[in-house]
Coordinates of C-alpha atoms in Angstrom, one line a residue:
Chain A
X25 CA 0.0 0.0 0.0
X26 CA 2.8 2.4 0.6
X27 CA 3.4 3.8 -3.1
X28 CA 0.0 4.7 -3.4
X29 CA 1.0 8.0 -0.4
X30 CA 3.3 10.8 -2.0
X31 CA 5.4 10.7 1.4
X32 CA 8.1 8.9 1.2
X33 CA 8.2 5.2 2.8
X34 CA 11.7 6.6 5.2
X35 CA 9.3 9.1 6.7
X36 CA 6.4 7.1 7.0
X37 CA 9.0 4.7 9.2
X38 CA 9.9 7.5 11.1
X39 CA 6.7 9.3 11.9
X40 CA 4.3 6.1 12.3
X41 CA 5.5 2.7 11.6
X42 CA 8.9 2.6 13.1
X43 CA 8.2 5.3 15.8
X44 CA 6.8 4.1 19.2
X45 CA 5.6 5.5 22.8
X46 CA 8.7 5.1 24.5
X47 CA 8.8 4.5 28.5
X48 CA 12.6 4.6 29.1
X49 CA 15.3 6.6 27.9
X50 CA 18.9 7.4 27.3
X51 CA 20.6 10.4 29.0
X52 CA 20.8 12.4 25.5
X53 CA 19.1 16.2 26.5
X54 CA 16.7 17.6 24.6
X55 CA 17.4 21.2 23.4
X56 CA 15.5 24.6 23.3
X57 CA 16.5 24.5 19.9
X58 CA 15.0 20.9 19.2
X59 CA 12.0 21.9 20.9
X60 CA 11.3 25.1 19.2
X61 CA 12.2 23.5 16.0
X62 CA 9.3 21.4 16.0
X63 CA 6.9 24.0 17.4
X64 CA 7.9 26.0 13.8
X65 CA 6.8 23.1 12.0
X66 CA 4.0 21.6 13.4
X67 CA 2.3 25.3 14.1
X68 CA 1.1 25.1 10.3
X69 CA -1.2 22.5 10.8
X70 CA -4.8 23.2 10.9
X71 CA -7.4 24.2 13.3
X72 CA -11.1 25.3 13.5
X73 CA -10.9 29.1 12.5
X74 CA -7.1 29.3 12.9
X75 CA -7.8 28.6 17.1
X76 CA -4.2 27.9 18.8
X77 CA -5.0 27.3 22.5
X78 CA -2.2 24.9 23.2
X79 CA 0.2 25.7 25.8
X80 CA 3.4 23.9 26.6
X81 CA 5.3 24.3 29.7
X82 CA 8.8 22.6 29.4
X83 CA 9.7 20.8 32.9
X84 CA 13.5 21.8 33.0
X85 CA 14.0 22.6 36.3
X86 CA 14.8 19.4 39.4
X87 CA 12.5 21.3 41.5
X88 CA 9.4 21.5 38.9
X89 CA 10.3 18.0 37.9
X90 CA 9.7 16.6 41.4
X91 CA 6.8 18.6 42.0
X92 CA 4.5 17.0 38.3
X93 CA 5.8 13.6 39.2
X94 CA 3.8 14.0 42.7
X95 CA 0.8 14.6 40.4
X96 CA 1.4 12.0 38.0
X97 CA -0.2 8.0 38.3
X98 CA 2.1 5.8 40.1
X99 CA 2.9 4.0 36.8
X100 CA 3.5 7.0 35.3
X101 CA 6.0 8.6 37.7
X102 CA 9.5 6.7 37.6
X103 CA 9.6 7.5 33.2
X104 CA 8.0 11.0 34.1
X105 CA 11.2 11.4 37.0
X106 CA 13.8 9.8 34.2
X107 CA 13.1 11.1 30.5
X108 CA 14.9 14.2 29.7
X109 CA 12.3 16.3 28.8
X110 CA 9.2 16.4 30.0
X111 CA 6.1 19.1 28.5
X112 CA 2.6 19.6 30.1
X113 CA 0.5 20.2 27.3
X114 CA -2.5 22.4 28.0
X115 CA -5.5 24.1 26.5
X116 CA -5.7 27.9 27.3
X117 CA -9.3 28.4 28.0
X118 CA -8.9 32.1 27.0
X119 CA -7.2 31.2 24.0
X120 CA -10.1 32.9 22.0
X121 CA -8.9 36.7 23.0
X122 CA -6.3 35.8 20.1
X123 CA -8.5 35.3 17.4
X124 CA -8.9 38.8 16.4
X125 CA -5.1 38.2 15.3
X126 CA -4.9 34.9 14.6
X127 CA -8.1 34.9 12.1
X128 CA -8.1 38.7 10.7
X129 CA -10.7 38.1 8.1
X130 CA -13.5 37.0 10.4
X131 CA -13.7 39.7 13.3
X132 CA -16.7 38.5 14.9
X133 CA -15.4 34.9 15.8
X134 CA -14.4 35.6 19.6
X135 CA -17.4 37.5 20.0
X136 CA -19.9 35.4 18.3
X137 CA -18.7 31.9 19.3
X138 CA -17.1 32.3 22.5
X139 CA -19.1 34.3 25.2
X140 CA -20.0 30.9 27.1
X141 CA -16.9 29.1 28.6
X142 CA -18.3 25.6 28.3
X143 CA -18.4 26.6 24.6
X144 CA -15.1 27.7 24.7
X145 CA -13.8 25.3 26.6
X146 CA -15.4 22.1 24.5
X147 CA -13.8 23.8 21.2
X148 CA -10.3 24.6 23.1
X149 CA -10.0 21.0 24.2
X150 CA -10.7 19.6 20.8
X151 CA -8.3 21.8 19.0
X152 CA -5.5 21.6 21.7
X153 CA -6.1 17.8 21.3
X154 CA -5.8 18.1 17.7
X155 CA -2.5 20.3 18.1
X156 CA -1.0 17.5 20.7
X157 CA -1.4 14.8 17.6
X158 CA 0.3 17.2 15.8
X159 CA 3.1 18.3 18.4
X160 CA 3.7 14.1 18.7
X161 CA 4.2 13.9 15.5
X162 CA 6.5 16.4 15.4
X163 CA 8.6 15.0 18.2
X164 CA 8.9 12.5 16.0
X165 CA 9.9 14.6 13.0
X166 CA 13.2 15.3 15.6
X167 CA 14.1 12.1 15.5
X168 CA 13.0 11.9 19.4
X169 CA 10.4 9.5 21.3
X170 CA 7.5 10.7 22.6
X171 CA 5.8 9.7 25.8
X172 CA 2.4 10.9 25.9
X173 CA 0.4 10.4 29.6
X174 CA -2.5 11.1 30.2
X175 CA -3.0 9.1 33.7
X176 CA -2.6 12.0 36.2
X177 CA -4.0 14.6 38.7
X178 CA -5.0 17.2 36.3
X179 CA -7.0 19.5 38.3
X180 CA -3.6 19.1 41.0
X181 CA -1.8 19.8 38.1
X182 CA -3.3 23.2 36.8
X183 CA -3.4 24.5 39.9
X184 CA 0.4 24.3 40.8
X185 CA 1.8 25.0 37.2
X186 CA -1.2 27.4 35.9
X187 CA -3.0 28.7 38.9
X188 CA -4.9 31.1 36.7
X189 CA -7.6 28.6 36.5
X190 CA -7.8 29.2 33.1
X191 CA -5.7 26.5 31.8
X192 CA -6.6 22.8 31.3
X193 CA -4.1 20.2 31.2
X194 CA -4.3 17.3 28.4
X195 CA -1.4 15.2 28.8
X196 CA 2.2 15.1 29.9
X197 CA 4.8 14.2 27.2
X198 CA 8.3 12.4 27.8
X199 CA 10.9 13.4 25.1
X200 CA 14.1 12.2 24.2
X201 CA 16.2 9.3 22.8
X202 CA 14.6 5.9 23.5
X203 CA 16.5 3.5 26.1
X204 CA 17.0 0.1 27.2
X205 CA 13.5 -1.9 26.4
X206 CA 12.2 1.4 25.9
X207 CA 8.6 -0.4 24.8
X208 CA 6.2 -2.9 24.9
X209 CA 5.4 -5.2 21.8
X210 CA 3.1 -2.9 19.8
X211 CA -0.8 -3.5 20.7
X212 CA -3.2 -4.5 17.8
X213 CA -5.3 -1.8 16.1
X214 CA -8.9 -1.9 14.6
X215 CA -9.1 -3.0 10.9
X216 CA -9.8 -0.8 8.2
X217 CA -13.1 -2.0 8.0
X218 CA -14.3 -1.9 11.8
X219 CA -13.4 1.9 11.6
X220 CA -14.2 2.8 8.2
X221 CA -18.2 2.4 6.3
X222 CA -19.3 4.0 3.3
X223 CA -22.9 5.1 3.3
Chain B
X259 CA 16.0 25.2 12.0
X260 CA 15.0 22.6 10.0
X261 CA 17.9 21.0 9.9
X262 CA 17.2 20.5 13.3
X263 CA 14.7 17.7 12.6
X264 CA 15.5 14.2 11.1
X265 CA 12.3 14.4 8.8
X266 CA 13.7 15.6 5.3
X267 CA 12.9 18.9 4.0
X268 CA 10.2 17.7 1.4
X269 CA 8.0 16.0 3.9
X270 CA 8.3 18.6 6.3
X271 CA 6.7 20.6 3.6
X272 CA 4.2 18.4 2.1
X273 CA 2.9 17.5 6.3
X274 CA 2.9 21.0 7.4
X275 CA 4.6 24.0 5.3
X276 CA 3.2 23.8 1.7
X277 CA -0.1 21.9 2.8
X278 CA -3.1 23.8 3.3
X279 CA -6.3 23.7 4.3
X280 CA -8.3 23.6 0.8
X281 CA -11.8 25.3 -0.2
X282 CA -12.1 24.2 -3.8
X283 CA -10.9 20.8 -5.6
X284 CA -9.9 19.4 -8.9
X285 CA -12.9 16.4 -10.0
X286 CA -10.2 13.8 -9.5
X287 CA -11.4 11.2 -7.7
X288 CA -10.7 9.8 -3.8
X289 CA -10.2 6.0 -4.0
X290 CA -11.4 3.7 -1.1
X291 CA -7.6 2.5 -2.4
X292 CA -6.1 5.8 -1.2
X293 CA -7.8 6.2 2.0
X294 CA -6.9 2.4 3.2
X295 CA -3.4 3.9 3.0
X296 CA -4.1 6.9 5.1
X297 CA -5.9 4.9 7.7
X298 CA -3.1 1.6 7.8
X299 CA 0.0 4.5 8.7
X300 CA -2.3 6.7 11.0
X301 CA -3.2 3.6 12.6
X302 CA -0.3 3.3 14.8
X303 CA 0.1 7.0 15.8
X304 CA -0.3 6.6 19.6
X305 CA -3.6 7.4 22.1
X306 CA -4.5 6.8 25.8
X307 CA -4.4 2.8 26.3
X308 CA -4.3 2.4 22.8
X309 CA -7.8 3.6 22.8
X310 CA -9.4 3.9 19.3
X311 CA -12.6 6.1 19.2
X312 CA -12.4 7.2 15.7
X313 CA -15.0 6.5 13.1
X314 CA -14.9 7.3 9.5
X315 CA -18.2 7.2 7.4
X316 CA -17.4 8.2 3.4
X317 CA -19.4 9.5 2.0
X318 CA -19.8 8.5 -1.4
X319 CA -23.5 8.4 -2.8
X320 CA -25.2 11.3 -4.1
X321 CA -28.3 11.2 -1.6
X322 CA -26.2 10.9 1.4
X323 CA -24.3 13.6 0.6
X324 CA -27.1 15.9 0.1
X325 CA -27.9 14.7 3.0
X326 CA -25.1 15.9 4.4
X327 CA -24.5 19.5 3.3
X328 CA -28.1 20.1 4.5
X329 CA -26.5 19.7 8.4
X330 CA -23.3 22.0 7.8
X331 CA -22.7 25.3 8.1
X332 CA -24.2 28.0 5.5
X333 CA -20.3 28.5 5.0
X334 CA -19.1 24.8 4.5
X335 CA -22.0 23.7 2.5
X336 CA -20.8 24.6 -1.1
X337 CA -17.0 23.1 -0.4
X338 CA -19.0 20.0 1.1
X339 CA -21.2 19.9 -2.5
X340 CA -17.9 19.8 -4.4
X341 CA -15.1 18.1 -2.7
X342 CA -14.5 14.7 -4.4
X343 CA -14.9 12.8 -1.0
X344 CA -15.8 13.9 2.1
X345 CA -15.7 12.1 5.2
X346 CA -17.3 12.4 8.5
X347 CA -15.1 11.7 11.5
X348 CA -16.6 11.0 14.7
X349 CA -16.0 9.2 18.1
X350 CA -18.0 5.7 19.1
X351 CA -18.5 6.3 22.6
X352 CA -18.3 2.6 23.3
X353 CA -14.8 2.2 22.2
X354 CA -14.3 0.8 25.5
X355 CA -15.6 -2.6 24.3
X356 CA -12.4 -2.9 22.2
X357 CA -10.3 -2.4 25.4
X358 CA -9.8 -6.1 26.0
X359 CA -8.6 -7.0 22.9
X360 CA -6.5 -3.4 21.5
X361 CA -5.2 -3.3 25.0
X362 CA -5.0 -7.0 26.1
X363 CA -1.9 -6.3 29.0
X364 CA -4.4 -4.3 31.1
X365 CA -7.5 -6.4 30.9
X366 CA -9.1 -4.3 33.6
X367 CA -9.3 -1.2 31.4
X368 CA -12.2 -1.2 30.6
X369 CA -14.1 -2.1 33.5
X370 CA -12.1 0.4 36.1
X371 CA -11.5 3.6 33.9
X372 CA -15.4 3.7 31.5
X373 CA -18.1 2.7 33.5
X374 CA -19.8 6.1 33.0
X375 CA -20.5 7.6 30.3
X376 CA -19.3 11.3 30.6
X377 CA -16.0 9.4 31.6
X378 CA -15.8 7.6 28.7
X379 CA -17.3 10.2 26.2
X380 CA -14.5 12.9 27.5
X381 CA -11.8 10.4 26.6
X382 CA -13.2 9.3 23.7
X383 CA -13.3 12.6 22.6
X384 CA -10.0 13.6 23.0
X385 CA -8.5 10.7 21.9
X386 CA -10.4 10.5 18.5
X387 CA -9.2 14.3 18.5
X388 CA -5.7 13.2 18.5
X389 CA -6.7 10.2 15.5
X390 CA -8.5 12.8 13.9
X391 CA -4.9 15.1 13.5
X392 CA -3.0 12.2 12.6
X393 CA -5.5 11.3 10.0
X394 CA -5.4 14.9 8.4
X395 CA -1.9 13.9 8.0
X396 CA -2.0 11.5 6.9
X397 CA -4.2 12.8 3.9
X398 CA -1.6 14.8 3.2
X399 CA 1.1 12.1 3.3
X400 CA -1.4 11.0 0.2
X401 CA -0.7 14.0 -1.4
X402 CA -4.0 14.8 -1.4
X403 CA -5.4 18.3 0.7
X404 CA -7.9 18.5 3.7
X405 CA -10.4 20.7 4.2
X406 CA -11.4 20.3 7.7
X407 CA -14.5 21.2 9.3
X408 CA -16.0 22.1 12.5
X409 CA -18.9 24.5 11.8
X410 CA -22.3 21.8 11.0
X411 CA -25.2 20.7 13.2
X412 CA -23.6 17.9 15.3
X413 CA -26.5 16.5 16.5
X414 CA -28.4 16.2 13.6
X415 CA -25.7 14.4 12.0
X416 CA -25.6 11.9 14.8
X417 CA -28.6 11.3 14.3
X418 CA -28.8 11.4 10.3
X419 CA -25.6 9.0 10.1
X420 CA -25.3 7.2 13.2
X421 CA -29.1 6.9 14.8
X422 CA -27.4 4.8 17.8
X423 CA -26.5 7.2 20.3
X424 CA -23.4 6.3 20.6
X425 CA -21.5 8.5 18.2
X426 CA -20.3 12.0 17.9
X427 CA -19.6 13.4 15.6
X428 CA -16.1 16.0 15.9
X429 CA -15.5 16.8 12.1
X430 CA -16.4 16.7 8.6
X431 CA -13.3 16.6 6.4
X432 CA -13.4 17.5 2.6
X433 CA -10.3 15.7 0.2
X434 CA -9.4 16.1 -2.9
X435 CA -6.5 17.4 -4.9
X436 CA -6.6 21.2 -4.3
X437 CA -8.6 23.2 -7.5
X438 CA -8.5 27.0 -8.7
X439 CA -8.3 29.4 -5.9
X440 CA -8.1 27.0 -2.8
X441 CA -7.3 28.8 -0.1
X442 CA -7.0 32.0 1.6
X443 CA -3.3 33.4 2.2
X444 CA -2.3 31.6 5.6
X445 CA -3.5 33.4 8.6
X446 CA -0.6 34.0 11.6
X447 CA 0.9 31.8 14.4
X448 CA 1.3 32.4 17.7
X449 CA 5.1 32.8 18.1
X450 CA 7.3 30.1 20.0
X451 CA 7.8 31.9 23.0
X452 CA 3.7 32.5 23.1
X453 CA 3.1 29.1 23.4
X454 CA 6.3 27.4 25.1
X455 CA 7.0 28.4 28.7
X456 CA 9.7 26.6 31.2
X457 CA 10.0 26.1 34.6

């Protein structure tokens, strides 16, 4: 099936079949530069009326590092502790206050969609969630792992790294190089045709 | 930067710099062909437990897709009229009955983490948000553009194409090769150091 996608088959390796959710890693850092190099890619892709209410907070410091693995699941906190780079990935609940910037040609979209915050909320969540496939992804463009969690205190978790309550987090990320038995024979997924009908 | 990233330059651009969301399409056809090869390398892009809500219904025949741009937004209904396929992505809400066999190491899954239903639907939702990004990808790793869509009546669609209760329905996604005049010039990003923060 490959030929019949324009990407080539080394990228599809790297992005999909060959990458995996790693749970241990080496010591290798991951840089600023890294990371920021695949915000400036992965920024392009798209969103409901141009929204962009992710948020990423990079957990570089020992002190912040012990504090999220307090809040994370007990099977989640020894890879959390360990991988080099860890991001909480958040939606901004007030992310629509940008959209008279980010989507010029239609003024009245943060007036007319977003007065109610379960609204706003419901359509920040989606398109964060949408913008974490993307951000996974483009760990993977790096040439890094990715650890995506989602098996933690997240209301714990807004309040000691947002405290605005304005934030929401999604999921917690591990980055870096992959380790020693850094996964778990890959898990089946649905067929084609138990996901896909034509009507 | 991009030399930053392992992913080589042409695929960084066909995935996220040169693609673009599309409004108008050439007639060349979709093929059931093509999106098999969308949905066999999204497949493995990773969610919570190897959870997979997501739900594609093409939409092929002439009456369903009238069907169809009667529900969507006074905006999206001409591009929907056009686009040589359009599919409507959505999250089954009972994905957890999968959980024993696409997440067989933790057989208690799905009877500790979904027995209620707003439970299950939030992380249904989000994680058939995350398939739903990789999936626009992986249109594009086709070669072929997306036109995703949020703005449609949601409910009426569940019930028009579902009629179970147990789907929602998250987007509507338009494919085709781009036509005349496809898209607007790209609206802004939010800049790096808008988005990432560190601690």
């Amino acid at each position: 099936m490959t030929d019949v996608l324009a990407l080539d088959s080394a990228a599809q390796d790297l992005l999909f079949r060959e990458a995996r959710t790693a749970n241990t890693f080496t010591d290798e850092p991951v840089t600023d530069e890294q990371v920021q190099a695949v915000y400036d890619l992965v920024k392009y892709a798209p969103t409901s009326m141009n929204m962009q209410p992710l948020r990423v907070v990079l957990v570089r410091s020992a002190e912040a590092r012990e504090r999220l693995v307090g809040l994370m699941a007990d099977g989640n906190k020894e890879k959390t502790a360990k991988a080099p780079l860890v991001a909480i990935l958040a939606s901004d609940n007030e992310f629509h206050e940008e959209l008279p910037t980010q989507f010029p040609h239609f003024p009245q979209a943060k007036d007319l969609f977003f007065g109610e915050r379960p609204v706003r909320e419901a359509a920040g969540s989606f398109n964060a969630a949408l913008q974490i496939g993307y951000f996974i992804i483009g760990v993977r463009a790096a040439g890094l792992a990715a650890g995506p969690m989602t098996g933690f205190d997240g209301e714990a978790i807004n309040k000691e790294f947002f405290g605005d309550g304005e934030h929401s987090v999604l999921a917690v990320v591990n980055i870096g190089k992959p380790g020693e038995d850094a996964w778990y024979p890959r898990s089946p997924r649905l067929a084609y045709d138990e996901v896909v009908t034509t009507v």
